[in-house]
PDB file of C-alpha atoms in Angstrom:
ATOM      1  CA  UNK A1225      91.517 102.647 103.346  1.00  0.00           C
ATOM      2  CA  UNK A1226      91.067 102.558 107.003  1.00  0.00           C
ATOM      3  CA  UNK A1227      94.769 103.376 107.771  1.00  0.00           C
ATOM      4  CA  UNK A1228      94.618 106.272 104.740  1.00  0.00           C
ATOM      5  CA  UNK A1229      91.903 107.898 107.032  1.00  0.00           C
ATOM      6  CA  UNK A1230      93.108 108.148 109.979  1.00  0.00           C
ATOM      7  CA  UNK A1231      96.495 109.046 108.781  1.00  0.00           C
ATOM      8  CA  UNK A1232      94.266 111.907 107.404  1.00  0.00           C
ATOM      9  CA  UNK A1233      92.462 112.519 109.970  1.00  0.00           C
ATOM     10  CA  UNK A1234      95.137 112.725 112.338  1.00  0.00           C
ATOM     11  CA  UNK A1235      96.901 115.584 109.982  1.00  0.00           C
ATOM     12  CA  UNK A1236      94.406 117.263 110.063  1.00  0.00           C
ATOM     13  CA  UNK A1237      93.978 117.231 113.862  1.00  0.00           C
ATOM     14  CA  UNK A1238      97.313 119.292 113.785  1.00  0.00           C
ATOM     15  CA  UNK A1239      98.325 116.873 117.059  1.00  0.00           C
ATOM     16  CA  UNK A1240     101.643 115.623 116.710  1.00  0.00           C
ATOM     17  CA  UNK A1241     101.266 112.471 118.757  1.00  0.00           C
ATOM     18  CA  UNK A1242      98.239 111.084 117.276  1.00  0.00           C
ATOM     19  CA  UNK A1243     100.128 111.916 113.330  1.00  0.00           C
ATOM     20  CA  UNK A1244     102.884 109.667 114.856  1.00  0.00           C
ATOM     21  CA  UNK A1245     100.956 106.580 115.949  1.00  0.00           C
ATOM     22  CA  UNK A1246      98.760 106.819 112.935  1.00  0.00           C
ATOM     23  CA  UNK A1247     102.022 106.978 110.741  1.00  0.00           C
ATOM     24  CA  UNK A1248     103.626 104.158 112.632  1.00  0.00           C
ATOM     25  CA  UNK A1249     100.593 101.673 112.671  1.00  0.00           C
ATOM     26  CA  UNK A1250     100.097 102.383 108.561  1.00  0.00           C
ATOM     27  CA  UNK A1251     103.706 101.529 108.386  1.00  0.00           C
ATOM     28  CA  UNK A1252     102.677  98.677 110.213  1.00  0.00           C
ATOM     29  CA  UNK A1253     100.521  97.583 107.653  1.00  0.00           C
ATOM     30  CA  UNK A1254     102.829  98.625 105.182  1.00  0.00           C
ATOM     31  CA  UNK A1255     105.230  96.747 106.363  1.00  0.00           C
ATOM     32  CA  UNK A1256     102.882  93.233 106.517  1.00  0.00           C
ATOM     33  CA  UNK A1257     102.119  94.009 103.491  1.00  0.00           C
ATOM     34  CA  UNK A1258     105.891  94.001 102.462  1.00  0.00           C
ATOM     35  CA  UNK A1259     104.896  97.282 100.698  1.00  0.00           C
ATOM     36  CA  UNK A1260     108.596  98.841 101.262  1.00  0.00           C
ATOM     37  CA  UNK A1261     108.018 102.334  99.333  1.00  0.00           C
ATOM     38  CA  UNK A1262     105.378 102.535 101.354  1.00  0.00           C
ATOM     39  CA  UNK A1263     106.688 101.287 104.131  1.00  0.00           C
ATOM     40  CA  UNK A1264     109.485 104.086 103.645  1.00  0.00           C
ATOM     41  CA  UNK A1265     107.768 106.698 102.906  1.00  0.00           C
ATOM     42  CA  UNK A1266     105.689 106.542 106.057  1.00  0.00           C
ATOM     43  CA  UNK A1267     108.427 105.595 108.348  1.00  0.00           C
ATOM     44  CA  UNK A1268     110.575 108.554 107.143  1.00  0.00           C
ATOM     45  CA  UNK A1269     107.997 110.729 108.275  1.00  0.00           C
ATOM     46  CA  UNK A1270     106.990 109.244 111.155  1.00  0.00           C
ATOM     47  CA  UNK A1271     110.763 109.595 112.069  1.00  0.00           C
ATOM     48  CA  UNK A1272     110.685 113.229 111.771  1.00  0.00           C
ATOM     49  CA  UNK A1273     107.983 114.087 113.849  1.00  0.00           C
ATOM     50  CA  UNK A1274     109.002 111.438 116.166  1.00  0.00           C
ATOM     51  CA  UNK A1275     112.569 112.879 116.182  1.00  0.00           C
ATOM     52  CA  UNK A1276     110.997 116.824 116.530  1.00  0.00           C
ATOM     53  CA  UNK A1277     108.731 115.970 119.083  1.00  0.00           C
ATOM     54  CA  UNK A1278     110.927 113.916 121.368  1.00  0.00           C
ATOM     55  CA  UNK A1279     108.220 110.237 121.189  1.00  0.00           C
ATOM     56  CA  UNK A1280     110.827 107.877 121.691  1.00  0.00           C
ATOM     57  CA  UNK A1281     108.513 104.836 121.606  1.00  0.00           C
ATOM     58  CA  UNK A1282     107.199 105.424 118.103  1.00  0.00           C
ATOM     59  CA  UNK A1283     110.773 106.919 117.009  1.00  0.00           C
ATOM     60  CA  UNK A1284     112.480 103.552 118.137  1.00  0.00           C
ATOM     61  CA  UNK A1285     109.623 101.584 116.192  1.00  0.00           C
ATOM     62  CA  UNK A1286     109.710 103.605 113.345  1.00  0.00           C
ATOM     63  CA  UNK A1287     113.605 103.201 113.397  1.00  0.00           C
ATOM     64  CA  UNK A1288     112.926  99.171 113.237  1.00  0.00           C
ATOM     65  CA  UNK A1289     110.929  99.353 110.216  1.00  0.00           C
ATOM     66  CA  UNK A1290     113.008 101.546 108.402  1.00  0.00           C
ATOM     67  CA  UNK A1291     115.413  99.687 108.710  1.00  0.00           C
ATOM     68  CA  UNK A1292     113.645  96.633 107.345  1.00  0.00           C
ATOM     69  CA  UNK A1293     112.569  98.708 104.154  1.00  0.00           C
ATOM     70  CA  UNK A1294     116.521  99.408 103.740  1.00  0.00           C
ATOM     71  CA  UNK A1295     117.393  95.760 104.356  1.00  0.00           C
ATOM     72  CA  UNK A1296     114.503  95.313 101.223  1.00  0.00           C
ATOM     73  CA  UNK A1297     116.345  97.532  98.968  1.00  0.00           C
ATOM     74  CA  UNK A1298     119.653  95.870  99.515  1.00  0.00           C
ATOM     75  CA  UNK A1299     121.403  98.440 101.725  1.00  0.00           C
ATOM     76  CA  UNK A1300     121.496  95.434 104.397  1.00  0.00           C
ATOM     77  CA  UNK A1301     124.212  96.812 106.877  1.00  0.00           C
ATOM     78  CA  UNK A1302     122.635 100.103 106.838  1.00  0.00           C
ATOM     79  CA  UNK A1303     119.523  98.274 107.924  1.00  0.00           C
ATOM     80  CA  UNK A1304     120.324  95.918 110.085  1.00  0.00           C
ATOM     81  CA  UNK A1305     122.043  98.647 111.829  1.00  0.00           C
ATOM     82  CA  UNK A1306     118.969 101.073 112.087  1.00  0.00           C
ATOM     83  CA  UNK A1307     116.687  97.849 112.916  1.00  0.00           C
ATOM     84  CA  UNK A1308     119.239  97.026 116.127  1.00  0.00           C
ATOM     85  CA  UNK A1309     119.930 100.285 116.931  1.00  0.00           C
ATOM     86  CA  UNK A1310     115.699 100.973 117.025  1.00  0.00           C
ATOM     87  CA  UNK A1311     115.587  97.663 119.022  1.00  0.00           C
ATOM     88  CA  UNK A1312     118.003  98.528 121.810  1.00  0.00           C
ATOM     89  CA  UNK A1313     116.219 101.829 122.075  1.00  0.00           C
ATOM     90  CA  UNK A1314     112.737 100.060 121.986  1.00  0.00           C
ATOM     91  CA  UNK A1315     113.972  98.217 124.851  1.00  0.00           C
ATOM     92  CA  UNK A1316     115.911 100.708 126.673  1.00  0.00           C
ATOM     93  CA  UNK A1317     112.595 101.838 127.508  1.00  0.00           C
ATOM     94  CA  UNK A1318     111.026  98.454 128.819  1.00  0.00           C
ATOM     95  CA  UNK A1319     108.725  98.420 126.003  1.00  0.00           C
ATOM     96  CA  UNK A1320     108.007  94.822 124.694  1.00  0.00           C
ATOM     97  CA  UNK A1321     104.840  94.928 122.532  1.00  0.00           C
ATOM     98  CA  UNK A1322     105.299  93.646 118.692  1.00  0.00           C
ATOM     99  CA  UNK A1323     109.150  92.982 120.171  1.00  0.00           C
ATOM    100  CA  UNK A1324     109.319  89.478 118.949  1.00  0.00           C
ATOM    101  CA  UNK A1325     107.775  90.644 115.290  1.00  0.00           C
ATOM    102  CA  UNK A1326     110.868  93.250 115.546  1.00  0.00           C
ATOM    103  CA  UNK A1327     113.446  90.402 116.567  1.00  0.00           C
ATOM    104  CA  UNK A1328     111.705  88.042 113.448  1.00  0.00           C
ATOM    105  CA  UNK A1329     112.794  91.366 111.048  1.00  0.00           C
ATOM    106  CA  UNK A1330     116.340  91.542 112.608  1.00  0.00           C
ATOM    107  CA  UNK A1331     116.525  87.869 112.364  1.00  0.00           C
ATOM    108  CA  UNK A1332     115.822  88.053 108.760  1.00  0.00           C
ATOM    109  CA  UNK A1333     117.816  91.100 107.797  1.00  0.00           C
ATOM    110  CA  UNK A1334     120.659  88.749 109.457  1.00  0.00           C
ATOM    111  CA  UNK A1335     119.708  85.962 107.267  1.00  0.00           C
ATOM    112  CA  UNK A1336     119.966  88.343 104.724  1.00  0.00           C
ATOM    113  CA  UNK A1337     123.800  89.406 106.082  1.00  0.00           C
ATOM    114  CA  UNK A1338     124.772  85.952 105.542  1.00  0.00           C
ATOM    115  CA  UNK A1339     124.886  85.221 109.624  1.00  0.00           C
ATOM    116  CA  UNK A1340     122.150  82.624 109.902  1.00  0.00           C
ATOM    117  CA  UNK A1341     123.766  81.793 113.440  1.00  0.00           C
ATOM    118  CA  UNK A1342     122.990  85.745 114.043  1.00  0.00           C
ATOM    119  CA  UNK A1343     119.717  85.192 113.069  1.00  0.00           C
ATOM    120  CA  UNK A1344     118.625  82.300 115.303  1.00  0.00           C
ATOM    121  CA  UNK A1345     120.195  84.077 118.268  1.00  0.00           C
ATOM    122  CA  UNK A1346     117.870  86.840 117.469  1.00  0.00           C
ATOM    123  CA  UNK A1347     114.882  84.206 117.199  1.00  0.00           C
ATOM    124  CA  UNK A1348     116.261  82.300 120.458  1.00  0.00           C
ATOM    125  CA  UNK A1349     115.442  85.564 121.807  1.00  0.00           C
ATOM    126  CA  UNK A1350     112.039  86.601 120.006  1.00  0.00           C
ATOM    127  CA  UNK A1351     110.698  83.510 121.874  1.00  0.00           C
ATOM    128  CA  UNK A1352     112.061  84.865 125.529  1.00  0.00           C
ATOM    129  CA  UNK A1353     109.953  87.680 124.803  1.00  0.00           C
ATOM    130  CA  UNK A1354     106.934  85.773 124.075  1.00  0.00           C
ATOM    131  CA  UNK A1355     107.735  83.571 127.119  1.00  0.00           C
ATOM    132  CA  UNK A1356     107.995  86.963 129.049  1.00  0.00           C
ATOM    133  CA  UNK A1357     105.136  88.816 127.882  1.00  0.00           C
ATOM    134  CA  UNK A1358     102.397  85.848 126.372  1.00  0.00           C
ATOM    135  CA  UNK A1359     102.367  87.783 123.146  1.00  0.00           C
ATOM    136  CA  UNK A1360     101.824  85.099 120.363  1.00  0.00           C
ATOM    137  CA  UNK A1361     101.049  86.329 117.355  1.00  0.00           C
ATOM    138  CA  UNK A1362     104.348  85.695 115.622  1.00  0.00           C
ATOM    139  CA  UNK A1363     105.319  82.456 117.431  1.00  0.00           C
ATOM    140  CA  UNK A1364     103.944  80.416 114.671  1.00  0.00           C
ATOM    141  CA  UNK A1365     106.196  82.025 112.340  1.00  0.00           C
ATOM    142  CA  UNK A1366     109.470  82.201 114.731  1.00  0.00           C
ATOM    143  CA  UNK A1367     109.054  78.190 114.758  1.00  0.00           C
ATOM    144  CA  UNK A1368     108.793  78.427 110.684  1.00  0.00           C
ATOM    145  CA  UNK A1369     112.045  81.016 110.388  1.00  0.00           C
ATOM    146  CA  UNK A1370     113.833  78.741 113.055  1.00  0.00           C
ATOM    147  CA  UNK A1371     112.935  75.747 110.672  1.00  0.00           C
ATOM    148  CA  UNK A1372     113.961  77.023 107.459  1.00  0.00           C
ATOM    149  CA  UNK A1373     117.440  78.400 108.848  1.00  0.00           C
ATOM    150  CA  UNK A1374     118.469  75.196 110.449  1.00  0.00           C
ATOM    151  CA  UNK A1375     117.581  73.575 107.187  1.00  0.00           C
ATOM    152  CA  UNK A1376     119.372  75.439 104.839  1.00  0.00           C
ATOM    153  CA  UNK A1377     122.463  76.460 106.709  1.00  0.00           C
ATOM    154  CA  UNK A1378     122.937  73.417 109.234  1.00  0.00           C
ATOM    155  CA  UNK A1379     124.452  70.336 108.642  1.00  0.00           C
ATOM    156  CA  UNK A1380     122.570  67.410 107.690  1.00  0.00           C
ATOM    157  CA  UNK A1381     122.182  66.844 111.373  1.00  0.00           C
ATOM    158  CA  UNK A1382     119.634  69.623 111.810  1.00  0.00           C
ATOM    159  CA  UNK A1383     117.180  68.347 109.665  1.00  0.00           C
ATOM    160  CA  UNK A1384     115.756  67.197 111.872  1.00  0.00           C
ATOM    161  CA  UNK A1385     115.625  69.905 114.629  1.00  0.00           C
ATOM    162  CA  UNK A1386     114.084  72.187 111.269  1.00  0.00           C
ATOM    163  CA  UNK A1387     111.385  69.848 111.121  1.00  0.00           C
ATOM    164  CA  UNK A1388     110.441  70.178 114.569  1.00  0.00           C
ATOM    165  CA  UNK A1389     110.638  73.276 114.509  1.00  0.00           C
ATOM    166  CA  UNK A1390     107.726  73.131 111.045  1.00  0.00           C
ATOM    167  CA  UNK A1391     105.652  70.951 113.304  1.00  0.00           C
ATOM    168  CA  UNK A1392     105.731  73.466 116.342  1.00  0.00           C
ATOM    169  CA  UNK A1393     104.653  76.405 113.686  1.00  0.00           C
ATOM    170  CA  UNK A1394     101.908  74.192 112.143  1.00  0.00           C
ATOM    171  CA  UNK A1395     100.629  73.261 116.064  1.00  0.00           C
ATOM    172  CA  UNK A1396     100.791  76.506 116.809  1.00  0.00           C
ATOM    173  CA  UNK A1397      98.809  78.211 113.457  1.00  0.00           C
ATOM    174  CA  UNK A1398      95.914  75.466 114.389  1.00  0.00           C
ATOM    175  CA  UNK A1399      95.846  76.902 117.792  1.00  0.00           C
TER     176      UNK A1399
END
């Protein structure tokens, strides 16, 4: 409800910037929500003002979670393409906040690709930017997605580097 209003309340403001942060952080919650309609919906239009307006930082974000709705709906190249393509932008521009959330969606849409060795490269690197930057709020579940790659495409070996990995997402969660 929250989100709805100042989505609203930003329209009606008439200001193109604040329209595009307000549509980008409801996709945000859309998005946690794994709402993908929703998720769509708002990113396509944050997109367009984004695009019309020239706010690459919300354009580049917005291109991320699009292309995790599309990845949702099947159309997995398509979105694994938009979400690198948003991430190399993202970066381009030496932004790095909610980066290693955006490298735990490529990692999945990978997983999703069939390239689990993709996917913990893209991980590998989620937790350089939370080495960089401090930000943690994802860590516990880059441990988790780290764990249940290993163990379901790695050899028997890995088992027990996936249950490491569990116990460094469980320590982490207490924390």
């Amino acid at each position: 409800q929250c989100s709805d209003r100042a989505l609203s309340d930003a329209e009606r403001l008439g200001h193109p910037f604040t329209t595009t942060f307000a549509l980008v952080f409801a996709a945000y919650l859309r998005q946690h929500l794994r709402e993908v309609e929703g998720t769509l919906t708002l990113t396509e239009r944050a997109l367009a003002v984004a695009s019309e307006h020239g706010f690459l930082h919300w354009k580049h974000q917005a291109t991320i979670l699009h292309g995790w709705t599309l990845v949702e709906l099947g159309q997995i190249d398509e979105g694994l393409n938009q979400i690198r393509t948003g991430l190399e932008g993202y970066e381009t521009t030496e932004s790095w906040l909610g980066c290693s959330w955006f490298k735990g969606l490529l990692a999945d849409a990978y997983v999703r690709a069939g390239r689990p060795d993709a996917a913990l490269r893209a991980l590998d690197d989620a937790l350089t930017v939370v080495e960089r930057t401090e930000e943690r709020f994802l860590l516990a579940e880059i441990y988790r997605l780290q764990g249940d790659i290993k163990l379901t495409y790695g050899d028997p070996g890995t088992a027990g580097d996936a249950e490491l990995n569990y116990k460094r997402s469980l320590e982490v969660s207490r924390t």
